[in-house]
Tab-separated table of C-alpha atoms in Angstrom:
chain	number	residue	atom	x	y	z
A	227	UNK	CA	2.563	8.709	-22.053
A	228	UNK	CA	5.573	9.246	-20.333
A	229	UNK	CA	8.318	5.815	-19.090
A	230	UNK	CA	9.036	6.945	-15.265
A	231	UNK	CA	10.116	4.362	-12.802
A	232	UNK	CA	7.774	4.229	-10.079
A	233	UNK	CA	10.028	6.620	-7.739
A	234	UNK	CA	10.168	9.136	-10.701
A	235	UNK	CA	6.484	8.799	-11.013
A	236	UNK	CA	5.943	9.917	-6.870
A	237	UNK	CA	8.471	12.614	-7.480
A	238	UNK	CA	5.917	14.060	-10.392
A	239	UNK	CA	3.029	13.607	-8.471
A	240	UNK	CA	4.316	15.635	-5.647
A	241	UNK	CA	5.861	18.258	-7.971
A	242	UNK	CA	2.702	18.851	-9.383
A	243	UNK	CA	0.449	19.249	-6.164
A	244	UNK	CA	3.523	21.178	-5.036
A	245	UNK	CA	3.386	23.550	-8.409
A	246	UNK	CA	-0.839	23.551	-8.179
A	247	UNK	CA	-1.506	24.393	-4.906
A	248	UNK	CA	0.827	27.087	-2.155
A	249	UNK	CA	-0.769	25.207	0.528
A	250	UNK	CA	0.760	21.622	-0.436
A	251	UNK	CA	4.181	21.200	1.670
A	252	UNK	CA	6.353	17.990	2.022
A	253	UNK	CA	8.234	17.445	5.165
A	254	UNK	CA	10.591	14.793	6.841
A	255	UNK	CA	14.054	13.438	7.590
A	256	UNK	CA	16.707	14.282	5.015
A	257	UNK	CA	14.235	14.949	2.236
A	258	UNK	CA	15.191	18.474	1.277
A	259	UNK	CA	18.759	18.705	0.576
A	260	UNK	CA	19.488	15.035	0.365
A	261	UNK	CA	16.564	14.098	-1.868
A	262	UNK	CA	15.032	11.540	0.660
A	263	UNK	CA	16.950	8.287	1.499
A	264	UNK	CA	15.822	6.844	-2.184
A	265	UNK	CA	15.658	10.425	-3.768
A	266	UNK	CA	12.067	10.215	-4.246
A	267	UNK	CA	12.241	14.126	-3.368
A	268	UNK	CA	15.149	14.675	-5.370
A	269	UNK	CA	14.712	18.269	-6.363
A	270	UNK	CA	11.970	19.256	-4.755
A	271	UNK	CA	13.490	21.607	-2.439
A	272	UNK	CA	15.244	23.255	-5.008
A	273	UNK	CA	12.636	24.118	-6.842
A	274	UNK	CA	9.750	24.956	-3.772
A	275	UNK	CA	12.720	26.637	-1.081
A	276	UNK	CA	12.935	24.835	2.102
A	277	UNK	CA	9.823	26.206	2.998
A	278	UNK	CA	7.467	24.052	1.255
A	279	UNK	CA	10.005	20.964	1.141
A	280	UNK	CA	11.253	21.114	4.913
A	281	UNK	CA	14.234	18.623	6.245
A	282	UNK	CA	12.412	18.089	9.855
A	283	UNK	CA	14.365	16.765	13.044
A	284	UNK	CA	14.826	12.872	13.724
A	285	UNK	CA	11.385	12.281	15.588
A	286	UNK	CA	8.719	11.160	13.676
A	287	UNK	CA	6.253	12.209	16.220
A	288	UNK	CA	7.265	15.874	16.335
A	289	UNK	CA	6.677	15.480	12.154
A	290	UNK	CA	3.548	14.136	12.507
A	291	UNK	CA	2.505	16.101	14.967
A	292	UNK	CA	3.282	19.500	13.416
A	293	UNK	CA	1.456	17.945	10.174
A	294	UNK	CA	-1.847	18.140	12.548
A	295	UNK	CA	-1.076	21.605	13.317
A	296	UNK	CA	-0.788	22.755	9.544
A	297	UNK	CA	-3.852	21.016	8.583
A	298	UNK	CA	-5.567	22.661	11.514
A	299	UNK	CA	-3.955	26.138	9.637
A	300	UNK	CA	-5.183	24.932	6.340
A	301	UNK	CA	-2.272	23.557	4.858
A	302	UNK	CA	-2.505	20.027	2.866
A	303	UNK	CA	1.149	18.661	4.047
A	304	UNK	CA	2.791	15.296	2.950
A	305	UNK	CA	4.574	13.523	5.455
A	306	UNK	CA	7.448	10.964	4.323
A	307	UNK	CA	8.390	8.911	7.074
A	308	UNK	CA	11.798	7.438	6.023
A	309	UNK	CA	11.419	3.936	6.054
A	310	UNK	CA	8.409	1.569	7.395
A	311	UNK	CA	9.360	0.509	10.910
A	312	UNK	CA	10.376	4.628	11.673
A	313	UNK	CA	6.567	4.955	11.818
A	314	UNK	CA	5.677	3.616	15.146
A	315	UNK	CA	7.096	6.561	17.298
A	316	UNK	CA	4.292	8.342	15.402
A	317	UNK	CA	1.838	5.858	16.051
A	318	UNK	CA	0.197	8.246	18.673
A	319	UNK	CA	-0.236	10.673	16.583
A	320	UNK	CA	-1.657	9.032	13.866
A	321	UNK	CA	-4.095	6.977	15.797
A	322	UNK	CA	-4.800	9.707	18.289
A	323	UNK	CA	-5.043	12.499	16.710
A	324	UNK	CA	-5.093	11.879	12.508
A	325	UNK	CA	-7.688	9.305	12.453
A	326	UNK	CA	-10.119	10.780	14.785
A	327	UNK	CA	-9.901	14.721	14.181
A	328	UNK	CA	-11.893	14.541	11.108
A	329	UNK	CA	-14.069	12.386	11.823
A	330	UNK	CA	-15.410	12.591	15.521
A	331	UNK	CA	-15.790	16.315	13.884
A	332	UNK	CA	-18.092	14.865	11.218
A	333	UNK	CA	-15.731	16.514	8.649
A	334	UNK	CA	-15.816	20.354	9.928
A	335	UNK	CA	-12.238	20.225	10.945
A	336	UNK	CA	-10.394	18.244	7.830
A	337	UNK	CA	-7.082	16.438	8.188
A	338	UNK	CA	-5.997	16.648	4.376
A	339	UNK	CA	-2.631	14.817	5.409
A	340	UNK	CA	-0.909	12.252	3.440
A	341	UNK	CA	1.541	9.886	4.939
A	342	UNK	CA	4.086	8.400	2.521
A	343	UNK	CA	5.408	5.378	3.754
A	344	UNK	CA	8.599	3.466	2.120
A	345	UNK	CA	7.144	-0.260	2.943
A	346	UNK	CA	7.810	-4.162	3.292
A	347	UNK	CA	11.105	-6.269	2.255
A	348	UNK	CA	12.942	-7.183	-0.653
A	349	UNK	CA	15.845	-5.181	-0.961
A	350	UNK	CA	18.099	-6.523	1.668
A	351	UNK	CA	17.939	-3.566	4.408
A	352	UNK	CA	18.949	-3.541	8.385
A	353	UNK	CA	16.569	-4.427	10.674
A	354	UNK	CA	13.263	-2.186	11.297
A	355	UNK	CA	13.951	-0.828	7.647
A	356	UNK	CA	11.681	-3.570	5.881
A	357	UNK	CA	8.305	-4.280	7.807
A	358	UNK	CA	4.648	-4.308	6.689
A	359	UNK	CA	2.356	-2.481	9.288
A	360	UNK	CA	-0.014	-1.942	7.089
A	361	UNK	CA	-3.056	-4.004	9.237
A	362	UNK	CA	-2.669	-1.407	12.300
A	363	UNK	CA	-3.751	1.520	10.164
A	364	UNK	CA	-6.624	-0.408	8.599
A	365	UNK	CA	-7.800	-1.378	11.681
A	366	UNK	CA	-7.974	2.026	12.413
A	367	UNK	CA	-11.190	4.014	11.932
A	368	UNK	CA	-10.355	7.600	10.374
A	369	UNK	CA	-8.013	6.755	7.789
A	370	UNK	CA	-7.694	5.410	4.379
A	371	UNK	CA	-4.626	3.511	4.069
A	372	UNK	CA	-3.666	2.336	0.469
A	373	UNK	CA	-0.666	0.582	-1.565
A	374	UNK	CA	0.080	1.110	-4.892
A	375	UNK	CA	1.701	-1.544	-7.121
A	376	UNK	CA	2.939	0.633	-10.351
A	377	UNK	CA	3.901	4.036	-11.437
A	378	UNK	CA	0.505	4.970	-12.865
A	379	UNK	CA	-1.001	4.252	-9.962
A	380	UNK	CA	2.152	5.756	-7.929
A	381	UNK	CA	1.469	8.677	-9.443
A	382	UNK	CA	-2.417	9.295	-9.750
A	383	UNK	CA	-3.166	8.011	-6.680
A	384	UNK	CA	-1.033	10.427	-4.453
A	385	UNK	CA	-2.238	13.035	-6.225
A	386	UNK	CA	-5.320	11.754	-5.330
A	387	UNK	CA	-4.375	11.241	-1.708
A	388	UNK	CA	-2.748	14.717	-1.538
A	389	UNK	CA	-6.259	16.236	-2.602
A	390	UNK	CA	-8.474	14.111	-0.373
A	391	UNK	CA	-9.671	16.065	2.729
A	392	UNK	CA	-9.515	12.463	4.460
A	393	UNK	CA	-6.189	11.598	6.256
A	394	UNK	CA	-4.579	8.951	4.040
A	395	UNK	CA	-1.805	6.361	5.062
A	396	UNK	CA	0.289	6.072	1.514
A	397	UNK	CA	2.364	2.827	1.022
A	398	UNK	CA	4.660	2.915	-1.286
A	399	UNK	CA	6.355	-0.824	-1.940
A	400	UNK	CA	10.485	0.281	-1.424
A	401	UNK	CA	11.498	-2.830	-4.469
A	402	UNK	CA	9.181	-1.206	-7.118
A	403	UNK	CA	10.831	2.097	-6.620
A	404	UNK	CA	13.032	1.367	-9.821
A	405	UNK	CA	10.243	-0.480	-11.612
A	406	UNK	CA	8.715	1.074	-14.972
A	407	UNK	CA	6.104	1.820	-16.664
A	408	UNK	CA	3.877	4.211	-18.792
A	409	UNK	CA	2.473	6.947	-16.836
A	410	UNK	CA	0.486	9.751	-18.382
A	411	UNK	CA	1.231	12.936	-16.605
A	412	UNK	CA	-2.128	14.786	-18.152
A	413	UNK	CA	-4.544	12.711	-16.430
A	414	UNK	CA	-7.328	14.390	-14.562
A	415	UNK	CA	-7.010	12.879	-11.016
A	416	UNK	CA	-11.247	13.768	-11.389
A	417	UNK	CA	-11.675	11.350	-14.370
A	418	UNK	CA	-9.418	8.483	-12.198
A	419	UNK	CA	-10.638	5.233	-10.753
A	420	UNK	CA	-11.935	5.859	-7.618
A	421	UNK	CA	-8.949	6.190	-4.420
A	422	UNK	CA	-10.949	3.061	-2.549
A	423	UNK	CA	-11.425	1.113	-6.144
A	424	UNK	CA	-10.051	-2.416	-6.286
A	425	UNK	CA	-8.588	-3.275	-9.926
A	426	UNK	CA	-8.704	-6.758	-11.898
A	427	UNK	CA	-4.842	-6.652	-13.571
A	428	UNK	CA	-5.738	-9.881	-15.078
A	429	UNK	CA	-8.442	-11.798	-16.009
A	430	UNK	CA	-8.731	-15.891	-15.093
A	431	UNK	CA	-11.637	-18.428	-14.219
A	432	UNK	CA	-10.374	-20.957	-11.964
A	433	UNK	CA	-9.233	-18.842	-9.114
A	434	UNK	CA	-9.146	-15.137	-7.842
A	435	UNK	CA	-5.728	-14.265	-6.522
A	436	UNK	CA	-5.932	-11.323	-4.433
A	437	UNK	CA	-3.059	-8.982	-3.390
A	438	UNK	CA	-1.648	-5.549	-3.487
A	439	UNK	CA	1.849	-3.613	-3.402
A	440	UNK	CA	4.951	-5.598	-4.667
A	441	UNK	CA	3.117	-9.045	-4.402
A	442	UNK	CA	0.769	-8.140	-7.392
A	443	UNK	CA	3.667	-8.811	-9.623
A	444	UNK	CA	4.726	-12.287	-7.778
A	445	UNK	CA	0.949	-13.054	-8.558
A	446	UNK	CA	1.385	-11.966	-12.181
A	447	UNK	CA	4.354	-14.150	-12.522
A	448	UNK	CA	2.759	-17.065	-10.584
A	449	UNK	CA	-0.199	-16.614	-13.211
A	450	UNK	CA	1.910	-17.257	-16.300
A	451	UNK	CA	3.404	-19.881	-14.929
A	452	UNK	CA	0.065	-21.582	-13.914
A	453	UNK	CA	-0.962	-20.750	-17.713
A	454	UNK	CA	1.654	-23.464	-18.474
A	455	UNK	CA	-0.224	-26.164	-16.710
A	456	UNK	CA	-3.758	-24.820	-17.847
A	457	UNK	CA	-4.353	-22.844	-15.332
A	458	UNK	CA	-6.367	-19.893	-15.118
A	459	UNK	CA	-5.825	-17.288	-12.514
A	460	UNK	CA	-7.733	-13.814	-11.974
A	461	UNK	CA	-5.268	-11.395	-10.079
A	462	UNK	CA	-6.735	-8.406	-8.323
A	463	UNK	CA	-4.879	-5.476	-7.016
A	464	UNK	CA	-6.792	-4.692	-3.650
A	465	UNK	CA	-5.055	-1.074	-4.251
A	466	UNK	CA	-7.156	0.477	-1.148
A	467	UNK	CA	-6.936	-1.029	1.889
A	468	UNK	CA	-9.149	0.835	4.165
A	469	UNK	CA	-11.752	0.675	2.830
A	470	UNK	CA	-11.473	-2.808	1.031
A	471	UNK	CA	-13.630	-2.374	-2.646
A	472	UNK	CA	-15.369	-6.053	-1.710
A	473	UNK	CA	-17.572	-5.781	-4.398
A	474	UNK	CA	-15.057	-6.505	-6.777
A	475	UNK	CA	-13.196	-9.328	-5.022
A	476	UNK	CA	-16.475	-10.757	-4.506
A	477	UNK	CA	-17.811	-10.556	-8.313
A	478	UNK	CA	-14.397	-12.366	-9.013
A	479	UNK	CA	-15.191	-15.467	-6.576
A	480	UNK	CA	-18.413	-15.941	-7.438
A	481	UNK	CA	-17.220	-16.329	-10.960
A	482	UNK	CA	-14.188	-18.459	-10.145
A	483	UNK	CA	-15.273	-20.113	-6.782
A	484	UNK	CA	-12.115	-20.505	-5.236
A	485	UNK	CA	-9.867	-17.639	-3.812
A	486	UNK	CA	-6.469	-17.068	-2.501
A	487	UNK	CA	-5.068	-14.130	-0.460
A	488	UNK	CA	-1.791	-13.234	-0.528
A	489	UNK	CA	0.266	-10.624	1.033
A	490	UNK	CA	4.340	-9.914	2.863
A	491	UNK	CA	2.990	-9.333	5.837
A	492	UNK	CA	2.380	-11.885	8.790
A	493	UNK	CA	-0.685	-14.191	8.645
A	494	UNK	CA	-1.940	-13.326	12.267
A	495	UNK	CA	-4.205	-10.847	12.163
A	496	UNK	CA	-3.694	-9.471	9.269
A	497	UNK	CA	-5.586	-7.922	5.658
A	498	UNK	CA	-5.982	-11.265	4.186
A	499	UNK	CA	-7.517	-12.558	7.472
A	500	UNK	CA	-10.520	-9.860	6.923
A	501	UNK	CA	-10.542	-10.664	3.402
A	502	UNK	CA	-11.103	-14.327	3.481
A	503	UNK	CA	-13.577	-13.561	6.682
A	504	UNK	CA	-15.556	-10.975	4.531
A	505	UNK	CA	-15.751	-13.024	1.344
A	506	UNK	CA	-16.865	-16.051	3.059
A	507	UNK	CA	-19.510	-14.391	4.195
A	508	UNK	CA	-20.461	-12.731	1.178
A	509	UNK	CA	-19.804	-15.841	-0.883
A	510	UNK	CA	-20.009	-18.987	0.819
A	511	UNK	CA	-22.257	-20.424	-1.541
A	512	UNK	CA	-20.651	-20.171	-4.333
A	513	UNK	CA	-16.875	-21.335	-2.965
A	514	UNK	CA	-15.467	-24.357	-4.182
A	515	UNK	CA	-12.846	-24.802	-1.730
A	516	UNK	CA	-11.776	-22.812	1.683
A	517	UNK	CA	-10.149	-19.746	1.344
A	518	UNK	CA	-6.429	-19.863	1.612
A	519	UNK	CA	-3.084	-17.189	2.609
A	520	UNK	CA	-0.250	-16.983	1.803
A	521	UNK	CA	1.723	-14.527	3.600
A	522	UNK	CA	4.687	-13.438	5.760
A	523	UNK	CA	5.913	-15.805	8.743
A	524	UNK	CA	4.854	-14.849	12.091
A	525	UNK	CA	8.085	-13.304	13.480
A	526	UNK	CA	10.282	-10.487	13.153
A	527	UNK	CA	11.155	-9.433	9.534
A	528	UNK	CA	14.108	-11.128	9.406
A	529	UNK	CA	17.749	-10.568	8.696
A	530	UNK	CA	18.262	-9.801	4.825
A	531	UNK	CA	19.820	-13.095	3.967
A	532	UNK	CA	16.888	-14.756	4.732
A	533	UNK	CA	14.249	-12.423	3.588
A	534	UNK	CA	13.502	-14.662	0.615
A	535	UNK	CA	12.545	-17.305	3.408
A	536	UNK	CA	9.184	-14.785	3.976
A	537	UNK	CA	8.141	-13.052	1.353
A	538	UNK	CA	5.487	-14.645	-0.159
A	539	UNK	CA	6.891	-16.242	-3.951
A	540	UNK	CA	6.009	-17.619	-6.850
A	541	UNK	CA	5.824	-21.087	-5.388
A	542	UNK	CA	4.183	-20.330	-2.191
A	543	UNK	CA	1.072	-19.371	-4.438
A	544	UNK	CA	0.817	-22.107	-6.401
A	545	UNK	CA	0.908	-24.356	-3.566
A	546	UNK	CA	-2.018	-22.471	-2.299
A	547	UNK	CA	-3.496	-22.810	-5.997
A	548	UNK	CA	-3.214	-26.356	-5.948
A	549	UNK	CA	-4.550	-26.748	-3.014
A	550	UNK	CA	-7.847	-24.888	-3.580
A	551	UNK	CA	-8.382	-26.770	-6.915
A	552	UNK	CA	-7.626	-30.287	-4.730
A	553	UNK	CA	-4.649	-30.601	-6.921
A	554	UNK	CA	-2.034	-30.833	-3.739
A	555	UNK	CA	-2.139	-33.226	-0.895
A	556	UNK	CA	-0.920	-30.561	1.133
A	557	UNK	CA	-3.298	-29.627	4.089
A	558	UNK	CA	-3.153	-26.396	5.718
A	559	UNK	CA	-1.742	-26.386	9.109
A	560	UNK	CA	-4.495	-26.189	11.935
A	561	UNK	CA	-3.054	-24.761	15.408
A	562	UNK	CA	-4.743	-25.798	18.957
């Protein structure tokens, strides 16, 4: 086992698909020379030439684009798009032309292209540099989208993505970039958990917390504290998005009977809506209380002072905790 921050972690994953395979490239704004605006390809060009790590022009839909051409070539490119709300000039693209190559082609032309993704709040950037649009991708048929939440996952799972002949939206949570942890840089991708495999971080038996990205470790926290009060809570790390492992949330619920779903960004419309609707269906007889979210506001990510006004914390969960176990007189507010 090896300590790597999570950014170190992404760096090694991509060095080694780089090193394993000549048809692996990385392209995007300022990533070659520069290292990427939080040097997660720091060295990479370097070592590859600028012909394998390639500094593209500003326009995220010429990037994309030219990814589509590659992987029509054969080439298994990684696209970093600089920061989270840069992605929507490539929207087109990705819903257009990524997402339905490979499939409406029932596989015979493959669109092995991962899409790294620098994503949601925290670490008090400008505005369109800390949004979640995470629930536009899984609403789109075609691709996987995922999130990681710690540097062994960082790392196995984009090599993972990188190999997959499926397109695969990679979010990677921009405040866990300096985070550590053990990652063991010999692991067979092969002998992995699953890409689409949902993971129970901690065990509990009074209610399943689900989540994914940076909010798994506001969970974690918000479990220990609950400890203090006898609380138990079971925290699952969704990990894939699109698909959504249900079978896992679902054995959790029916074990715990109560559920809350938490995530940074905003309530309408978004993963923990399809969540809650999917596990009421699946467990309705065994819940205990309604489902509950806690998420981002319904606005604009907002200016960096008052980021810590949205993103979900600590207390925010508990509140939902309480409420689910009828501990809280709080009611959750019904709109006309």
């Amino acid at each position: 086992m090896t300590e790597l921050t999570m950014g170190k972690a992404l760096t090694a994953a991509m060095r080694r698909a780089l090193a394993d395979d000549d048809r692996v490239l990385v392209m995007g704004e300022d990533i070659g020379r520069l290292g990427g605006v939080f040097r997660i390809t720091d060295g990479l060009q370097e070592e590859f030439g600028a012909r394998r790590v390639v500094d593209t022009p500003l326009a995220e839909s010429g990037i994309v684009g030219t990814a589509v051409g590659l992987a029509f070539r054969g080439f298994r490119p990684i696209v970093e798009i600089q920061f989270d709300g840069f992605v929507y000039p490539a929207f087109d693209q990705i819903v257009s032309q990524v997402a339905k190559l490979h499939y409406r082609t029932q596989g015979r032309v493959k669109m092995p292209i991962t899409i790294r993704i620098p994503w949601a709040g925290g670490v008090g950037a400008a505005e369109h540099h800390s949004e979640s649009p995470e629930a536009y991708f899984v609403h789109t048929a075609g691709l996987r989208v995922v999130a990681v939440s710690n540097p062994q996952d960082a790392y196995t799972m984009l090599r993972q993505a990188i190999a997959s002949d499926d397109p695969v939206v990679f979010f990677e949570p921009k405040r866990m970039y300096h985070a550590k942890g053990d990652v063991d840089l010999e692991a067979d991708i092969a002998d992995a958990a699953p890409l689409g495999l949902a993971r129970v971080v901690r065990e509990g038996t009074d209610v399943t917390v689900v989540t994914y990205g940076a909010q798994v470790t506001t969970a974690m926290d918000a479990a220990l504290a609950a400890e203090d009060e006898g609380i138990s809570l079971e925290i699952i790390d969704l990990r894939s998005l699109s698909p959504i492992d249900y079978g896992t949330v679902a054995a959790s619920v029916r074990r715990t009977g109560r559920v809350v779903v938490t995530h940074e960004a905003s309530r309408e419309a978004g993963v923990a809506a399809e969540v809650v609707a999917s596990i009421t269906e699946k467990c309705f007889h065994y819940l205990e209380a309604p489902p509950l979210r806690v998420t981002g506001h319904d606005i604009p990510y907002p200016p960096a002072k008052l980021e810590h006004h949205h993103v979900p914390d600590l207390d925010r969960i508990l509140d939902a905790v309480d409420q689910v176990l009828g501990r809280s007189s709080n009611v959750p507010e019904v709109t006309a």
